[in-house]
Short mmCIF file of C-alpha atoms and ligand atoms in Angstrom, two decimals:
data_model
loop_
_atom_site.label_atom_id
_atom_site.label_comp_id
_atom_site.label_asym_id
_atom_site.label_seq_id
_atom_site.Cartn_x
_atom_site.Cartn_y
_atom_site.Cartn_z
CA MET A 174 0.33 -0.01 0.23
CA LYS A 175 1.51 3.44 -0.84
CA VAL A 176 -0.33 5.98 0.90
CA LEU A 177 -1.52 9.12 -1.34
CA ILE A 178 -2.98 11.48 0.91
CA THR A 179 -2.32 10.99 4.93
CA GLU A 180 -4.82 10.99 7.61
CA ASP A 181 -3.56 14.44 8.93
CA GLN A 182 -4.09 15.86 5.48
CA ILE A 183 -7.33 14.74 5.07
CA ARG A 184 -8.50 16.47 8.47
CA GLU A 185 -7.18 19.76 7.43
CA ARG A 186 -8.73 19.70 3.89
CA VAL A 187 -11.99 18.57 5.17
CA ALA A 188 -12.09 20.95 8.00
CA ALA A 189 -11.40 23.76 5.26
CA LEU A 190 -14.12 22.53 2.97
CA GLY A 191 -16.69 22.75 5.87
CA ARG A 192 -15.59 26.18 6.68
CA GLN A 193 -16.48 26.82 2.79
CA ILE A 194 -19.85 25.04 2.86
CA GLU A 195 -20.69 26.98 5.83
CA ALA A 196 -20.14 30.73 4.49
CA ASP A 197 -21.77 29.70 1.06
CA TYR A 198 -25.11 28.14 2.84
CA GLN A 199 -25.82 30.80 5.45
CA GLY A 200 -29.44 31.04 6.00
CA LYS A 201 -30.57 28.55 3.46
CA PRO A 202 -32.14 25.15 3.59
CA LEU A 203 -29.30 22.69 3.13
CA THR A 204 -29.78 18.82 2.59
CA ILE A 205 -26.38 17.01 2.35
CA VAL A 206 -27.29 14.13 0.27
CA ALA A 207 -24.60 11.52 0.41
CA VAL A 208 -23.66 8.73 -2.21
CA LEU A 209 -23.34 5.57 -0.44
CA THR A 210 -21.25 3.66 0.26
CA GLY A 211 -17.79 5.54 -0.50
CA SER A 212 -19.27 8.97 1.06
CA LEU A 213 -19.77 7.44 4.45
CA ILE A 214 -16.88 8.71 6.36
CA LEU A 215 -16.61 12.01 4.59
CA LEU A 216 -19.89 12.73 5.46
CA ALA A 217 -19.45 12.14 9.23
CA ASP A 218 -16.36 13.86 9.56
CA LEU A 219 -17.83 16.95 6.97
CA ILE A 220 -21.06 17.75 8.87
CA ARG A 221 -19.22 17.94 12.42
CA GLN A 222 -17.28 21.04 10.62
CA ILE A 223 -20.16 22.91 9.26
CA GLY A 224 -21.64 24.96 11.95
CA LEU A 225 -25.12 25.56 10.41
CA PRO A 226 -28.42 23.89 10.75
CA LEU A 227 -28.39 21.15 7.89
CA ARG A 228 -30.26 17.83 7.20
CA VAL A 229 -28.63 14.94 5.82
CA ALA A 230 -30.22 12.19 3.70
CA LEU A 231 -28.52 9.10 1.77
CA LEU A 232 -28.66 7.77 -1.59
CA GLN A 233 -26.88 4.31 -3.04
CA ALA A 234 -25.22 4.52 -6.14
CA SER A 235 -23.08 1.89 -7.46
CA SER A 236 -21.50 1.46 -10.94
CA TYR A 237 -18.41 -1.08 -10.16
CA LYS A 238 -19.75 -4.59 -10.03
CA GLY A 239 -18.01 -7.26 -8.11
CA ALA A 240 -14.46 -7.60 -8.15
CA THR A 241 -13.82 -5.99 -11.52
CA MET A 242 -12.77 -2.23 -11.88
CA THR A 243 -14.82 -1.66 -15.11
CA ALA A 244 -17.97 0.56 -14.43
CA GLY A 245 -21.01 -1.57 -15.03
CA ALA A 246 -24.60 0.10 -15.48
CA LEU A 247 -25.32 2.54 -12.89
CA ILE A 248 -27.71 1.22 -10.18
CA ILE A 249 -29.51 4.07 -7.87
CA ASN A 250 -31.32 3.12 -5.11
CA GLU A 251 -33.66 5.94 -3.49
CA ALA A 252 -35.20 3.95 -1.00
CA PHE A 253 -33.98 6.43 1.37
CA ALA A 254 -33.97 9.32 -0.88
CA PRO A 255 -35.03 12.78 0.98
CA ASP A 256 -37.59 14.92 0.37
CA VAL A 257 -35.77 17.64 -1.29
CA ILE A 258 -38.66 19.74 -2.29
CA GLY A 259 -37.60 23.34 -2.01
CA ARG A 260 -34.06 22.17 -0.18
CA ASP A 261 -30.64 23.65 -1.42
CA VAL A 262 -29.09 20.37 -1.82
CA LEU A 263 -25.47 19.53 -1.84
CA LEU A 264 -24.68 15.94 -3.10
CA LEU A 265 -21.45 14.36 -1.65
CA ASP A 266 -19.53 11.51 -3.00
CA ASP A 267 -16.11 10.04 -2.42
CA ILE A 268 -14.65 10.52 -5.97
CA LEU A 269 -15.30 12.16 -9.64
CA ASP A 270 -14.10 9.59 -11.77
CA THR A 271 -15.98 9.57 -15.27
CA GLY A 272 -18.88 11.98 -13.86
CA HIS A 273 -21.64 9.45 -14.70
CA THR A 274 -22.76 8.76 -10.97
CA LEU A 275 -22.94 12.48 -9.99
CA SER A 276 -24.37 14.00 -12.74
CA THR A 277 -27.31 11.24 -12.93
CA LEU A 278 -27.73 11.98 -9.33
CA VAL A 279 -28.01 15.97 -9.94
CA ALA A 280 -30.83 15.31 -12.53
CA ARG A 281 -32.47 13.30 -10.36
CA MET A 282 -32.61 15.70 -7.31
CA HIS A 283 -33.68 18.41 -9.65
CA GLU A 284 -36.36 16.02 -10.73
CA ARG A 285 -37.07 15.65 -7.12
CA GLY A 286 -38.00 19.38 -6.80
CA ALA A 287 -34.65 20.63 -5.25
CA ASN A 288 -34.25 24.28 -5.18
CA SER A 289 -30.75 24.12 -5.97
CA VAL A 290 -28.17 20.95 -6.54
CA LYS A 291 -24.57 21.43 -5.82
CA THR A 292 -21.79 18.71 -5.65
CA ALA A 293 -19.02 17.97 -3.27
CA VAL A 294 -16.08 15.58 -3.54
CA LEU A 295 -13.05 14.25 -1.86
CA LEU A 296 -11.32 13.23 -4.70
CA ARG A 297 -11.22 14.03 -8.22
CA LYS A 298 -9.48 11.87 -10.90
CA LEU A 299 -7.39 13.35 -13.58
CA GLY A 300 -8.20 12.41 -17.25
CA ARG A 301 -11.18 10.19 -16.75
CA GLN A 302 -14.06 12.38 -17.06
CA GLU A 303 -16.57 11.23 -19.50
CA VAL A 304 -19.35 13.78 -18.34
CA HIS A 305 -18.70 17.27 -17.96
CA LEU A 306 -19.29 18.20 -14.31
CA GLU A 307 -17.33 20.71 -12.20
CA PRO A 308 -17.62 19.74 -8.46
CA ASP A 309 -18.35 22.80 -6.66
CA TYR A 310 -16.09 21.67 -3.50
CA CYS A 311 -13.37 19.34 -4.29
CA GLY A 312 -10.79 17.77 -1.55
CA PHE A 313 -8.26 16.75 -4.11
CA THR A 314 -7.16 16.24 -7.42
CA ILE A 315 -5.58 12.80 -7.88
CA PRO A 316 -3.66 10.93 -10.94
CA ASP A 317 -5.46 8.36 -12.76
CA ALA A 318 -4.78 5.22 -10.13
CA PHE A 319 -7.07 3.22 -8.26
CA VAL A 320 -7.30 4.48 -4.87
CA VAL A 321 -8.91 2.98 -1.67
CA GLY A 322 -9.40 4.06 2.12
CA TYR A 323 -11.53 6.56 3.52
CA GLY A 324 -14.64 5.11 2.44
CA LEU A 325 -12.98 3.96 -1.04
CA ASP A 326 -13.06 0.29 -1.25
CA PHE A 327 -11.84 -2.09 -3.75
CA ASN A 328 -14.46 -5.17 -3.76
CA ASP A 329 -15.82 -3.77 -0.76
CA ASP A 330 -12.50 -3.98 1.10
CA TYR A 331 -10.63 -1.11 2.65
CA ARG A 332 -12.90 1.42 3.04
CA HIS A 333 -12.08 1.66 6.97
CA LEU A 334 -8.55 2.76 6.38
CA PRO A 335 -7.90 6.49 7.68
CA HIS A 336 -5.51 7.25 4.70
CA VAL A 337 -5.97 6.99 1.19
CA GLY A 338 -3.77 4.80 -0.84
CA ILE A 339 -2.92 2.80 -3.92
CA LEU A 340 -2.58 -0.68 -3.70
CA ASP A 341 0.33 -2.52 -4.52
CA GLY A 342 0.49 -3.22 -8.39
CA MET A 343 -2.40 -0.81 -8.63
CA ALA A 344 -0.55 2.31 -9.86
P1 IMP B 526 -18.12 7.77 -11.99
O1 IMP B 526 -19.65 7.63 -12.09
O2 IMP B 526 -17.11 7.34 -12.94
O3 IMP B 526 -17.80 9.17 -11.70
O4 IMP B 526 -17.48 6.82 -10.47
C1 IMP B 526 -17.96 7.26 -9.32
C2 IMP B 526 -18.07 5.78 -8.62
O5 IMP B 526 -17.05 5.26 -8.73
C3 IMP B 526 -17.45 6.69 -6.89
O6 IMP B 526 -18.43 6.89 -6.17
C4 IMP B 526 -16.51 5.37 -6.49
O7 IMP B 526 -17.73 4.13 -5.61
C5 IMP B 526 -15.99 4.53 -7.74
N1 IMP B 526 -14.53 5.01 -7.78
C6 IMP B 526 -14.00 5.64 -9.00
N2 IMP B 526 -12.54 5.36 -9.09
C7 IMP B 526 -12.45 4.90 -7.65
C8 IMP B 526 -11.44 4.35 -7.20
O8 IMP B 526 -10.04 4.71 -7.49
N3 IMP B 526 -11.27 3.60 -6.08
C9 IMP B 526 -12.62 3.26 -5.57
N4 IMP B 526 -13.70 3.50 -6.28
C10 IMP B 526 -13.81 4.50 -7.14
MG1 MG B 527 -19.21 4.72 -4.81
#
């Protein structure tokens, strides 16, 4: 495992993102909609850095099937989806890769009646985007390598690591 972003670097950056979000959403009906499962740890850390009233809601999206790293069809589970009518939605995901997941979810939030929809990601991978989407909040830009930790998985393992790393043989 090669450490790409340390626990300390993540903590500092997440705190800065929290301050930015806090400044931008003063007096607004903020709902943070986190995309499971990868954004779980970021969600828990980020919301504690935002000193504003806010609601939290969850969606599940998966596009990687089984042990492969090839994206399959995007499956969205809205069973726990929130009522976002009139709310200012901030979609939160672990990583912006091709952009298909977030761009699809942005459209879904508008369809569900959100007042505004913005996006926040911990990571953005360089040179991978297939759909144009500029994240409104981004923690780190990373090279095109498969990363795990701090919520990100490989075949559902490694999510619990406190840092972001590249598995051996995957750089
Ligand atoms: P997109 O729809 O291609 O932008 O993919 C976003 C999703 O792919 C993320 O929510 C992750 O679950 C997954 N993903 C993309 N790159 C990586 C990676 O390097 N490690 C782990 N998961 C990844
Ligand atoms: Mg994911």
